[in-house]
PDB file of C-alpha atoms in Angstrom:
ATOM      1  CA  UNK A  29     -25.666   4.837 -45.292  1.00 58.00           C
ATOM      2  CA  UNK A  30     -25.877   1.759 -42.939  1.00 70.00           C
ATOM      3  CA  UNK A  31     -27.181   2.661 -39.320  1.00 86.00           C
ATOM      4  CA  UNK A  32     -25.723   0.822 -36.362  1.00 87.00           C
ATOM      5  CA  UNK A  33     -27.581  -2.102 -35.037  1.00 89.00           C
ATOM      6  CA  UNK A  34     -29.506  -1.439 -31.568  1.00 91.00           C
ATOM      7  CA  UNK A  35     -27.816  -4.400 -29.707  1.00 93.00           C
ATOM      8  CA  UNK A  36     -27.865  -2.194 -25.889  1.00 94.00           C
ATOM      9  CA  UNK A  37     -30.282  -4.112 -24.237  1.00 96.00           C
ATOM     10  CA  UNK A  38     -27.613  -7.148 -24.793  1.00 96.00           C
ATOM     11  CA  UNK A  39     -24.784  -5.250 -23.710  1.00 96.00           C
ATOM     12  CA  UNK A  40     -27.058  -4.041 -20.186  1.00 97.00           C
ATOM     13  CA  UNK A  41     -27.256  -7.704 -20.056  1.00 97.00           C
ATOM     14  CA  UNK A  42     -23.754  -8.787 -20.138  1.00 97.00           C
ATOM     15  CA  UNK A  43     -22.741  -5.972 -17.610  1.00 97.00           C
ATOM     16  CA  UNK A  44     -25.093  -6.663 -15.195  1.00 97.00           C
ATOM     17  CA  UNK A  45     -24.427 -10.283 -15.019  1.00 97.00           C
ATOM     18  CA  UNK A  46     -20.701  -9.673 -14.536  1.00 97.00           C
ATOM     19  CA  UNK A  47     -21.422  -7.057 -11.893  1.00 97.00           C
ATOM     20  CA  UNK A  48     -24.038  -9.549 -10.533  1.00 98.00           C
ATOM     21  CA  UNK A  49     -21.909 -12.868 -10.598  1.00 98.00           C
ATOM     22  CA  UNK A  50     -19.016 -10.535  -8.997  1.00 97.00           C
ATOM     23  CA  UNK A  51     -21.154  -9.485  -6.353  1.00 97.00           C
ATOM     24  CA  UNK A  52     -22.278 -12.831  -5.480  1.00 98.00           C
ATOM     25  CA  UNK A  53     -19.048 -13.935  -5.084  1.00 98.00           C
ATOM     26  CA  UNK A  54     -17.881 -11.540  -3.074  1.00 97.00           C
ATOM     27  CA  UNK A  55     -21.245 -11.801  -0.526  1.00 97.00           C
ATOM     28  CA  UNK A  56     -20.305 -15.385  -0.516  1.00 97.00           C
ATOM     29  CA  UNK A  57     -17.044 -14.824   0.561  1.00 97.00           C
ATOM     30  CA  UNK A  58     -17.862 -12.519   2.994  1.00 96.00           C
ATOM     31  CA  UNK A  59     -21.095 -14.698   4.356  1.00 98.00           C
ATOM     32  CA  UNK A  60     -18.238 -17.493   4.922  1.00 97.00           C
ATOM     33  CA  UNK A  61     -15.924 -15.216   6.771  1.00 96.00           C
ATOM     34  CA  UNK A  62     -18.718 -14.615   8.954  1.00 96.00           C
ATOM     35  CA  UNK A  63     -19.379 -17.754   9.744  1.00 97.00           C
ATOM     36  CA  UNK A  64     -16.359 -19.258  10.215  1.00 96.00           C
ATOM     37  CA  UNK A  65     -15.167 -17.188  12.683  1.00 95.00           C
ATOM     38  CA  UNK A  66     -18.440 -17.901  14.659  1.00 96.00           C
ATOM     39  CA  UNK A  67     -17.578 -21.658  14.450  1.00 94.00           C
ATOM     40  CA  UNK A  68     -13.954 -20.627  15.652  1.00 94.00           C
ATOM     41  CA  UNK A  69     -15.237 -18.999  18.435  1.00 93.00           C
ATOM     42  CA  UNK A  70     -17.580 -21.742  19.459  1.00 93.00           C
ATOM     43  CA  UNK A  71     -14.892 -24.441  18.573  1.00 91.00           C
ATOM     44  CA  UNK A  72     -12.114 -22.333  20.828  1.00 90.00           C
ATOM     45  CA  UNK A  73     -15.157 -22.003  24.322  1.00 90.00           C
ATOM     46  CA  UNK A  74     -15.499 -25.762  23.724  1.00 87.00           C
ATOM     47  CA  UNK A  75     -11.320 -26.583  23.752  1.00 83.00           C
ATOM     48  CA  UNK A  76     -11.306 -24.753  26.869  1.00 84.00           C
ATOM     49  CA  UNK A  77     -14.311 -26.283  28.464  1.00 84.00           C
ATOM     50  CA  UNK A  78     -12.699 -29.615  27.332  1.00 80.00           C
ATOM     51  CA  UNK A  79      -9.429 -28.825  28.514  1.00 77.00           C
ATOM     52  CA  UNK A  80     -10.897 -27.622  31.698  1.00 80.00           C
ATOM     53  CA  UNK A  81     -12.777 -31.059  32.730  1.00 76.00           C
ATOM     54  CA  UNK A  82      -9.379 -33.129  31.918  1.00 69.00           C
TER      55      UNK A  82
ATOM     56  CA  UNK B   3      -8.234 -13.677  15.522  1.00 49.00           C
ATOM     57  CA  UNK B   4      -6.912 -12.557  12.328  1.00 66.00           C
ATOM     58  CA  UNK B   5      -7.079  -8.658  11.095  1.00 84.00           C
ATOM     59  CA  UNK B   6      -7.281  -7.854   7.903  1.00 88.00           C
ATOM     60  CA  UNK B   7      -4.101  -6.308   6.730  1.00 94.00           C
ATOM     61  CA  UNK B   8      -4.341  -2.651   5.719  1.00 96.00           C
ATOM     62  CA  UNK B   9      -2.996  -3.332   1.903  1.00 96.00           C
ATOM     63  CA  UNK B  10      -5.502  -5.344   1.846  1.00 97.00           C
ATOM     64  CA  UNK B  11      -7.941  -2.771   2.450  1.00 96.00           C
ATOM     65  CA  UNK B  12      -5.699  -0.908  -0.187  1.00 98.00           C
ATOM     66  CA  UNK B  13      -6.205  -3.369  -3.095  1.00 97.00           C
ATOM     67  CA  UNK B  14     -10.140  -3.695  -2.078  1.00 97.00           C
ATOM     68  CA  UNK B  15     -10.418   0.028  -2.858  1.00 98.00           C
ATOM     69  CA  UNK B  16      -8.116  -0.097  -6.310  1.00 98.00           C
ATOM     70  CA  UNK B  17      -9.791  -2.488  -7.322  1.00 98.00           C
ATOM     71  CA  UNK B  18     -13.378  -1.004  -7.079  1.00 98.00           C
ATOM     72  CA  UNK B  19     -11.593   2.034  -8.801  1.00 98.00           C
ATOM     73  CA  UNK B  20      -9.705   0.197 -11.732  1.00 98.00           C
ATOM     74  CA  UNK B  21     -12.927  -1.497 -12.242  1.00 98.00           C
ATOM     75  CA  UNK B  22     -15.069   1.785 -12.357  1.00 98.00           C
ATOM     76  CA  UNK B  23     -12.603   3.036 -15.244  1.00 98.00           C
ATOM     77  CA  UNK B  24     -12.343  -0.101 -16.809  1.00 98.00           C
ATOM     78  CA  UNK B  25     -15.981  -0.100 -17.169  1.00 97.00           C
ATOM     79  CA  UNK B  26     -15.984   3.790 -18.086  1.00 97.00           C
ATOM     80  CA  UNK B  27     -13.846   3.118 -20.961  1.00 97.00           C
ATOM     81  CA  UNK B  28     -15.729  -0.152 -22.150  1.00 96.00           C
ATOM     82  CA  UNK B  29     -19.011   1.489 -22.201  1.00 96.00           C
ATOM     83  CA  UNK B  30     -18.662   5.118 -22.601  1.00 96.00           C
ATOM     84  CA  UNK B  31     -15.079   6.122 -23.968  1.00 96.00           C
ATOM     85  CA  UNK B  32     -14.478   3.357 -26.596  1.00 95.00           C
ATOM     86  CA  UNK B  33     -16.118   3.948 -29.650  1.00 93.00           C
ATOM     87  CA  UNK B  34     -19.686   2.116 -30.574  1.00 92.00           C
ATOM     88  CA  UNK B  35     -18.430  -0.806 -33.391  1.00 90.00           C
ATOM     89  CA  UNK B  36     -20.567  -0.215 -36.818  1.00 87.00           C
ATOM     90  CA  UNK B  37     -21.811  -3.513 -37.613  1.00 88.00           C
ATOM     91  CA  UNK B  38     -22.911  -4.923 -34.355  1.00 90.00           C
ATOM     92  CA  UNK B  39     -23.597  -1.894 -32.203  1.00 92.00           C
ATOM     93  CA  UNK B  40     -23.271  -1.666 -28.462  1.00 93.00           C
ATOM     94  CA  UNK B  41     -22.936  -5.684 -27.837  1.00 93.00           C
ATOM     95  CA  UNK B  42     -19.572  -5.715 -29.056  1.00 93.00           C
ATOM     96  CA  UNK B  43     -18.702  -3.697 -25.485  1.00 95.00           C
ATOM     97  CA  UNK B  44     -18.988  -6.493 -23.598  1.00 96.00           C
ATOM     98  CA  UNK B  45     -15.759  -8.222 -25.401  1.00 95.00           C
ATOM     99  CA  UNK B  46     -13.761  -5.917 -23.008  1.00 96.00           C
ATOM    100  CA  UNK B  47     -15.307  -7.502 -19.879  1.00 97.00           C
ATOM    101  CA  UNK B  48     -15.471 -10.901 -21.840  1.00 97.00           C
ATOM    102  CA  UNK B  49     -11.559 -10.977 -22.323  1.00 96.00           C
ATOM    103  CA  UNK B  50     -10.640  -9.859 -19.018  1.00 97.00           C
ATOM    104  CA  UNK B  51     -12.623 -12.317 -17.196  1.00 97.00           C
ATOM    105  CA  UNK B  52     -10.985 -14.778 -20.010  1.00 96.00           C
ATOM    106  CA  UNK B  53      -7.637 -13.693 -19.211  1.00 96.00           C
ATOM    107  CA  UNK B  54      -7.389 -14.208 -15.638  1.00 97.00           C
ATOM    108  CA  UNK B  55      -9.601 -17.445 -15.797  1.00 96.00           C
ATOM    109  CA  UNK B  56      -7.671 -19.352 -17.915  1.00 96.00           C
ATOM    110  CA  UNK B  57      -4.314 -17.304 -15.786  1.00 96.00           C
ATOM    111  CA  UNK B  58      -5.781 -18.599 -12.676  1.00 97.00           C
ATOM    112  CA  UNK B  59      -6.452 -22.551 -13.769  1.00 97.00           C
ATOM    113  CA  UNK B  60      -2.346 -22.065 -14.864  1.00 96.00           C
ATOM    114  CA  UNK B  61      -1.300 -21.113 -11.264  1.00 97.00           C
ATOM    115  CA  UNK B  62      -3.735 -23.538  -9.718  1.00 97.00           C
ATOM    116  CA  UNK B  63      -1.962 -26.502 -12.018  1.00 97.00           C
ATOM    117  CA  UNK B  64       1.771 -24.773 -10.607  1.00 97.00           C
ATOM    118  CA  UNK B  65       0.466 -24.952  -6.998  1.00 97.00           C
ATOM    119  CA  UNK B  66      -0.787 -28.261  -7.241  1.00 97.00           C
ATOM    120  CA  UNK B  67       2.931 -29.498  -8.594  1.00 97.00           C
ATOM    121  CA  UNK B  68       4.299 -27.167  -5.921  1.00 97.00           C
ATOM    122  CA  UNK B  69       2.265 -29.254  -3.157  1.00 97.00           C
ATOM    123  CA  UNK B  70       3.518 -32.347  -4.470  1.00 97.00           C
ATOM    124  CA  UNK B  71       7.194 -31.414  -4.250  1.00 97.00           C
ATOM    125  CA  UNK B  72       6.993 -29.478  -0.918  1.00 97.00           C
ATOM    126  CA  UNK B  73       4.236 -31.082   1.172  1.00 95.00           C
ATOM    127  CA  UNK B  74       3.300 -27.910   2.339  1.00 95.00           C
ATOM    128  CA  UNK B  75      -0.367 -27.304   2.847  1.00 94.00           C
ATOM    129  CA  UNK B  76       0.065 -23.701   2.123  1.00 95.00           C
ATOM    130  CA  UNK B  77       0.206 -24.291  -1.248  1.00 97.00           C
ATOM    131  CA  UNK B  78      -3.126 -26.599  -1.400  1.00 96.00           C
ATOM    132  CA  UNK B  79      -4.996 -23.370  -0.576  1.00 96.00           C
ATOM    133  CA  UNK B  80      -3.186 -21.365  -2.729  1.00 97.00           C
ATOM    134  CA  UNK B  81      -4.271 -23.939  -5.582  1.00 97.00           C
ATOM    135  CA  UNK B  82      -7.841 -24.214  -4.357  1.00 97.00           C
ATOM    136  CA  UNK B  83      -8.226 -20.260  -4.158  1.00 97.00           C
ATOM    137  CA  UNK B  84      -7.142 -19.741  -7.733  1.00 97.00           C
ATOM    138  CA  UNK B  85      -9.312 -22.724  -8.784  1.00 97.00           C
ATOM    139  CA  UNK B  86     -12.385 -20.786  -7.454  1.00 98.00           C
ATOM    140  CA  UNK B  87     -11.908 -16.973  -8.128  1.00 98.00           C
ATOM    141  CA  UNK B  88     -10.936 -18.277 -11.829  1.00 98.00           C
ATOM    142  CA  UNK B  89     -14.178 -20.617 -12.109  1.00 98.00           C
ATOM    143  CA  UNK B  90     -16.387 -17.676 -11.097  1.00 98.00           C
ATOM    144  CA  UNK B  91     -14.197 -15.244 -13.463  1.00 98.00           C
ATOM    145  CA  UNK B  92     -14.556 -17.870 -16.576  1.00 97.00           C
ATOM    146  CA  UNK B  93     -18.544 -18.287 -16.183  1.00 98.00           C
ATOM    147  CA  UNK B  94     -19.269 -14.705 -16.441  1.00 98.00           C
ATOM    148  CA  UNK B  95     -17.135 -15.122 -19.959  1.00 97.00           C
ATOM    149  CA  UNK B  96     -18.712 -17.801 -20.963  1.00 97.00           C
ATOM    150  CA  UNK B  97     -22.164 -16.185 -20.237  1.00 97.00           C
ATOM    151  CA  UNK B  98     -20.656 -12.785 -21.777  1.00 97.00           C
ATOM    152  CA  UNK B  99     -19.704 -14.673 -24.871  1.00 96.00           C
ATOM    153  CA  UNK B 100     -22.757 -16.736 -25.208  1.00 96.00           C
ATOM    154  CA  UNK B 101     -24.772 -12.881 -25.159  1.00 96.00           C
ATOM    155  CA  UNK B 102     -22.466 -11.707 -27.794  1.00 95.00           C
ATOM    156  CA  UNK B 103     -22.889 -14.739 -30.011  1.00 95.00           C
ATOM    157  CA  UNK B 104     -26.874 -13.676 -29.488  1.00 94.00           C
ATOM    158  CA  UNK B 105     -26.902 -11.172 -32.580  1.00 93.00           C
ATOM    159  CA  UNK B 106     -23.674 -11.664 -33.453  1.00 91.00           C
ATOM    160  CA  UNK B 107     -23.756 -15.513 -34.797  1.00 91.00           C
ATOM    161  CA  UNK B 108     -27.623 -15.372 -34.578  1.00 91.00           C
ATOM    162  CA  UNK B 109     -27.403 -18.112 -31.441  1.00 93.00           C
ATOM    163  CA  UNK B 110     -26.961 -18.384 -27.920  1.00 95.00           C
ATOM    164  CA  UNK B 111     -24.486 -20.961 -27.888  1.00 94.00           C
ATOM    165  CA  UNK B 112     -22.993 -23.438 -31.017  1.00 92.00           C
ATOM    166  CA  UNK B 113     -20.677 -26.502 -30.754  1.00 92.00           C
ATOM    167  CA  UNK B 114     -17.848 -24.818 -31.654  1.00 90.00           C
ATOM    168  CA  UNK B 115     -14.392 -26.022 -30.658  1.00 90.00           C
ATOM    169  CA  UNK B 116     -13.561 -22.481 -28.936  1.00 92.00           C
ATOM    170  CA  UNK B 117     -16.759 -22.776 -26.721  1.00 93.00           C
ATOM    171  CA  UNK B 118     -16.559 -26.546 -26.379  1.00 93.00           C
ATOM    172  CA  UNK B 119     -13.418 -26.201 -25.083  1.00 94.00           C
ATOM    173  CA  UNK B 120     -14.729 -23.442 -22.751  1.00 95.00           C
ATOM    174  CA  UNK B 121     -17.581 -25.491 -21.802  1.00 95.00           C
ATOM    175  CA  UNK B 122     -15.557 -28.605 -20.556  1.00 95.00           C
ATOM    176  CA  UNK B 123     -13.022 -25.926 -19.129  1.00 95.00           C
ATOM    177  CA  UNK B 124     -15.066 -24.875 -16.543  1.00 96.00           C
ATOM    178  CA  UNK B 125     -17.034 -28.711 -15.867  1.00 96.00           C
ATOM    179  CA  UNK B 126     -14.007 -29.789 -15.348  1.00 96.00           C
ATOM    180  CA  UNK B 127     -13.221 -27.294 -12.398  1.00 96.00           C
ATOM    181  CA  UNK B 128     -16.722 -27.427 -11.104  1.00 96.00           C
ATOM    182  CA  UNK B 129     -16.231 -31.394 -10.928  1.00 96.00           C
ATOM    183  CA  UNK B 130     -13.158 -30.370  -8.910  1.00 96.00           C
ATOM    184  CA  UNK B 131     -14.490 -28.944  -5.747  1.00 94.00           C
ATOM    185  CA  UNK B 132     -17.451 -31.183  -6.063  1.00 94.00           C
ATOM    186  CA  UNK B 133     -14.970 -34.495  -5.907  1.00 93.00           C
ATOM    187  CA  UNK B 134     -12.861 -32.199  -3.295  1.00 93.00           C
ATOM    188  CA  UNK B 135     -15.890 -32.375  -0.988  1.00 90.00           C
ATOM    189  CA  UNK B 136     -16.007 -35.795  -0.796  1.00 92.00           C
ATOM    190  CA  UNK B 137     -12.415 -36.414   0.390  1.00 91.00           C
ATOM    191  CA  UNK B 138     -12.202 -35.798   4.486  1.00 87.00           C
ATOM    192  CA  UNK B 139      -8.453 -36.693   4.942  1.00 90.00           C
ATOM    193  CA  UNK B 140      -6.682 -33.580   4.174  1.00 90.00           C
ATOM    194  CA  UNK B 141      -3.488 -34.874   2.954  1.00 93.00           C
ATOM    195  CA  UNK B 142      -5.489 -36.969   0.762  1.00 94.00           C
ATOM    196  CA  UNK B 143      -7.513 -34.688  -0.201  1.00 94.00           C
ATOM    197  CA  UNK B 144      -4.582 -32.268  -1.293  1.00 95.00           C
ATOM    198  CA  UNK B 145      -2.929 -34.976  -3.013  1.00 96.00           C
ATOM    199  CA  UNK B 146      -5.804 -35.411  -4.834  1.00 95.00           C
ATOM    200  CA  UNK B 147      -6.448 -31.888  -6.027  1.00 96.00           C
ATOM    201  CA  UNK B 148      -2.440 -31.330  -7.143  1.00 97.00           C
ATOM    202  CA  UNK B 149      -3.007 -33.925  -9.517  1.00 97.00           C
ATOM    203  CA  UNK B 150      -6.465 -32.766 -10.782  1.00 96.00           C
ATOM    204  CA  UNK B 151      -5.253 -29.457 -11.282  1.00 96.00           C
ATOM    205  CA  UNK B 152      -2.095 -30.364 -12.731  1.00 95.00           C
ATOM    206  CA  UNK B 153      -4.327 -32.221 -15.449  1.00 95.00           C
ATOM    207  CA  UNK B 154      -7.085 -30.047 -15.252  1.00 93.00           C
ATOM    208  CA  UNK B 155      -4.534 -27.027 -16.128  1.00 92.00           C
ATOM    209  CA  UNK B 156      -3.860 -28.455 -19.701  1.00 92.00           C
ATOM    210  CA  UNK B 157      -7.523 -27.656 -20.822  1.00 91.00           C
ATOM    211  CA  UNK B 158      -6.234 -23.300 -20.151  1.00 91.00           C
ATOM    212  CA  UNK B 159      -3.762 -23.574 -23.224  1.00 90.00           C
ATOM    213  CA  UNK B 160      -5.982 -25.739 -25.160  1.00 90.00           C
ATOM    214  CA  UNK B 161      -8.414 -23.331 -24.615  1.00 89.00           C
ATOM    215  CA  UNK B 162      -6.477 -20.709 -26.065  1.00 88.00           C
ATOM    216  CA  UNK B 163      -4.884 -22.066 -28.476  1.00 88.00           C
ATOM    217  CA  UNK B 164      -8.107 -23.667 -30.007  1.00 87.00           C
ATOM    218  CA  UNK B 165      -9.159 -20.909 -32.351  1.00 85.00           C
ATOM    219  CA  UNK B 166      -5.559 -20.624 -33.813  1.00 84.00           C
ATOM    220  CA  UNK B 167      -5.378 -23.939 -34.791  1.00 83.00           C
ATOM    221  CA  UNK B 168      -8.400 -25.190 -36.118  1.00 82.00           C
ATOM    222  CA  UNK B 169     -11.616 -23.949 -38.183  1.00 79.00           C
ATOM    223  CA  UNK B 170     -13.727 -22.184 -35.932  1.00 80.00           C
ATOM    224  CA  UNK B 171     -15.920 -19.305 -36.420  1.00 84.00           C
ATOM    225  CA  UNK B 172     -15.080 -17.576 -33.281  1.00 86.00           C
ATOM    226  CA  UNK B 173     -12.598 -14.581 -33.971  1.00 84.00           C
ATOM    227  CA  UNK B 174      -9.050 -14.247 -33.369  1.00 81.00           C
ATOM    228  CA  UNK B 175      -8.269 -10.548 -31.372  1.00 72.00           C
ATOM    229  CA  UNK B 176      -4.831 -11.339 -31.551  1.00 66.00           C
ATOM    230  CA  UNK B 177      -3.278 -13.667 -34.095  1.00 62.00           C
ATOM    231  CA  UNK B 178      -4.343 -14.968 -37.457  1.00 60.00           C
ATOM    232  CA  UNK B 179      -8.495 -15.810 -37.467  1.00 58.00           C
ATOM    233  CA  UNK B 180      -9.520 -18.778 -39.240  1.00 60.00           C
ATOM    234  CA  UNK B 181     -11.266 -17.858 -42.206  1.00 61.00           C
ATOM    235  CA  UNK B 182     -14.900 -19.205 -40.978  1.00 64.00           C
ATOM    236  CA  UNK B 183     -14.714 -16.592 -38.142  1.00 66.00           C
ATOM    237  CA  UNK B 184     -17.458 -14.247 -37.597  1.00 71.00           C
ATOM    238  CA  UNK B 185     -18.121 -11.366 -35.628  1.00 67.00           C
ATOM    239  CA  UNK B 186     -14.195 -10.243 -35.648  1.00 68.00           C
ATOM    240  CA  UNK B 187     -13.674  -6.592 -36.397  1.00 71.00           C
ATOM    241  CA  UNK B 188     -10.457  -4.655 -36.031  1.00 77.00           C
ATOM    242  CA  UNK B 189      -9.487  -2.533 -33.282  1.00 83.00           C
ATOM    243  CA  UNK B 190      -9.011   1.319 -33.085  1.00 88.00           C
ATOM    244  CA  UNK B 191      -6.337   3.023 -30.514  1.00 91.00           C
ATOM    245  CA  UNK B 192      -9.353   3.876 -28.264  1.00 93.00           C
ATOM    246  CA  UNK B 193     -10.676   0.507 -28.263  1.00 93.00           C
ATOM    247  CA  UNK B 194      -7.025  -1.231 -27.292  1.00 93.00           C
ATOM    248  CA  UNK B 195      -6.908   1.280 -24.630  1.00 95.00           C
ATOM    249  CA  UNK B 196     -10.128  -0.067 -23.316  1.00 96.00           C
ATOM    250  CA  UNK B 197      -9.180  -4.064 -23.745  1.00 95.00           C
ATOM    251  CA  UNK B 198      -5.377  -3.130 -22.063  1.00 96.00           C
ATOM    252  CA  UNK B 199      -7.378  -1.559 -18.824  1.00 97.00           C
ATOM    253  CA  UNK B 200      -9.819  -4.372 -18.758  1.00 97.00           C
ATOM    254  CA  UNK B 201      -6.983  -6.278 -18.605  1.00 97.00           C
ATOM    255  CA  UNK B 202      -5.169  -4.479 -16.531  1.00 98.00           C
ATOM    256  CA  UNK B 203      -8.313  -4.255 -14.058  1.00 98.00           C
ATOM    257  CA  UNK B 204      -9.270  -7.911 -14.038  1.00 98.00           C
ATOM    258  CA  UNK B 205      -5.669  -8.993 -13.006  1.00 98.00           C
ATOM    259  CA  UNK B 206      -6.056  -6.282  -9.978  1.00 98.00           C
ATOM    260  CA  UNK B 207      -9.476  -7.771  -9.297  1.00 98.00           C
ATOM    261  CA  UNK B 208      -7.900 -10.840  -9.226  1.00 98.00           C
ATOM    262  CA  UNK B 209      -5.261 -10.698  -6.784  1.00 98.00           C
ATOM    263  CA  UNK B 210      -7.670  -9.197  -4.111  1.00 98.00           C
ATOM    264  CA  UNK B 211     -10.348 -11.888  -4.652  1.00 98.00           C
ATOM    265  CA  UNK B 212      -7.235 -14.710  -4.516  1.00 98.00           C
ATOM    266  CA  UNK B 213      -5.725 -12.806  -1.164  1.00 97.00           C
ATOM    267  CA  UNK B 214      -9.585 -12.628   0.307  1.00 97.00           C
ATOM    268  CA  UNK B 215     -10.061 -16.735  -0.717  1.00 97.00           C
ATOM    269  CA  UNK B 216      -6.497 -17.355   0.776  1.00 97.00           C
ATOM    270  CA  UNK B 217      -7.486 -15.455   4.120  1.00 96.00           C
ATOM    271  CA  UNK B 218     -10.799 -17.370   3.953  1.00 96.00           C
ATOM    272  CA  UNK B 219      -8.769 -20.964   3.424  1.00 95.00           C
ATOM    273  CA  UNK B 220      -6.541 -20.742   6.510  1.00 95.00           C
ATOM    274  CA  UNK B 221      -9.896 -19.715   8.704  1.00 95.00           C
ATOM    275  CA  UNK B 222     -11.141 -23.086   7.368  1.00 94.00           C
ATOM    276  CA  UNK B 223      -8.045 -24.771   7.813  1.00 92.00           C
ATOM    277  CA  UNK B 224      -8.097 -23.049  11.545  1.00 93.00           C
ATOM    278  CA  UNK B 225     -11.785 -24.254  12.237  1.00 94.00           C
ATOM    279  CA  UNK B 226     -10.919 -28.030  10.437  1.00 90.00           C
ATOM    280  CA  UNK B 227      -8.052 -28.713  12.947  1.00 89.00           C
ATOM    281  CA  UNK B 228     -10.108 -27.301  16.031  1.00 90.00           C
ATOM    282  CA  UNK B 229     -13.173 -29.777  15.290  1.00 87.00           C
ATOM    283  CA  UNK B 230     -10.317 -32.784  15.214  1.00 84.00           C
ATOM    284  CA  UNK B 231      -8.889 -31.624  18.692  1.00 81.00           C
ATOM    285  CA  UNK B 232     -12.594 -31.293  20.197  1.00 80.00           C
ATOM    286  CA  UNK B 233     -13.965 -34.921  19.074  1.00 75.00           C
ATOM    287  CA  UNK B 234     -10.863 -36.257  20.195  1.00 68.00           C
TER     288      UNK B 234
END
């Protein structure tokens, strides 16, 4: 009888670097958010300051 | 400010769970294949990712046609989220497929047309947001990516169809497989209920990551038009 080829530590592989890659993405995303809304808020104190001298 | 919208919050948490059972049924429920052992799990993971990759490059190719007709910038970050999510979605197949091929085909990666196509696939949408970048009008820049998506999009079908039309040795999971293909192996009911989910799961996944890039598009829109009022 054949046995089954031990292939797991290529299938470990494969899931973490979906789970991985996912995660990354979704920091990203999230790192972005962050920062955006930072610039927003700077960007929105500057209008005002702007608006405020004219 | 904008709040994040409680079905939003909704499909983050389905989507964690769908992907928790998709991976439960991949890697514990499905059975273990005979001839190539405990790799051939990651095809579950390796479609889905392929499935709403190649589903995503589609809609970016529709939104870039929609842009052109309407003008409406809505639809240029509707286009550029799908472009992303799918780009990250069709890397972690191509990596996933290049692990398989490991024992499978005895090599990390071959010129096959299958992965060629794959290959150029995803350069080409990497190439996108690189020439994207360069572009400052908006308008233009829009313009610009309709029509590269809208040409870009053909290389999703050819992708597809590739190993149903010519000699290729990567297998066929639905279809007829060309009869150099190795590695293909046929599926029990357990198995297809594992590839449906994974299917079903990714598409889930997908829609939250598009409706968390499309959230993250208008903040840059937001910020883009504030830094033109301030220097002017």
């Amino acid at each position: 009888m054949e046995t089954i080829p031990d292939t797991s530590g290529y299938m470990i592989a494969g899931y973490a670097i979906s789970f991985l890659t996912m995660g990354i993405y979704a920091a990203s995303m999230y790192i972005r958010h962050i920062n955006l809304k930072r610039d927003l808020e700077t960007l929105e104190s500057l209008e005002k300051e702007t608006k405020k001298k004219k | 400010m904008q709040t994040k919208p409680i079905a939003l919050t909704i499909l983050d948490v389905v989507s964690i769970i769908v992907l928790g059972i998709s991976t439960y049924l991949a890697l514990v429920f499905a059975p273990t294949e005979a001839v190539m052992g405990d790799v051939q799990r990651v095809f579950y993971f390796h479609i889905g990712t392929a499935w709403v990759g190649l589903l995503g490059f589609v809609i970016a190719a529709v939104a870039g046609i929609a842009y052109l007709i309407t003008k409406d910038m809505r639809w240029d970050r509707f286009e550029v989220a799908a472009v992303e999510v799918s780009t990250v979605f069709f890397f972690i197949t191509i990596v996933l497929g290049s692990i398989w091929a490991r024992p499978a085909w005895n090599t990390w990666w071959t010129w096959d047309p299958r992965l060629t196509t794959a290959a150029v696939t995803e350069l080409i949408y990497i190439a996108y947001f690189m020439l994207r970048q360069g572009l400052e009008d908006p308008e233009k820049r829009a313009r610009f990516g309709a029509v590269y998506t809208l040409l870009g999009g053909l290389s999703a079908p050819i992708t597809f169809m590739v190993i149903r039309l010519f000699r290729t040795i990567h297998p066929v999971v639905i279809g007829n497989a060309s009869a150099e293909a190795q590695g293909g192996f046929s599926m029990t009911t357990d198995m297809r209920t594992a590839f449906f989910f994974a299917l079903f799961a990714f598409t889930v996944v997908f829609i939250d990551m598009i409706w968390h890039r499309l959230r993250l598009g208008a903040l840059e829109e937001k910020v883009e038009q504030l830094k033109l009022n301030v220097s002017l």
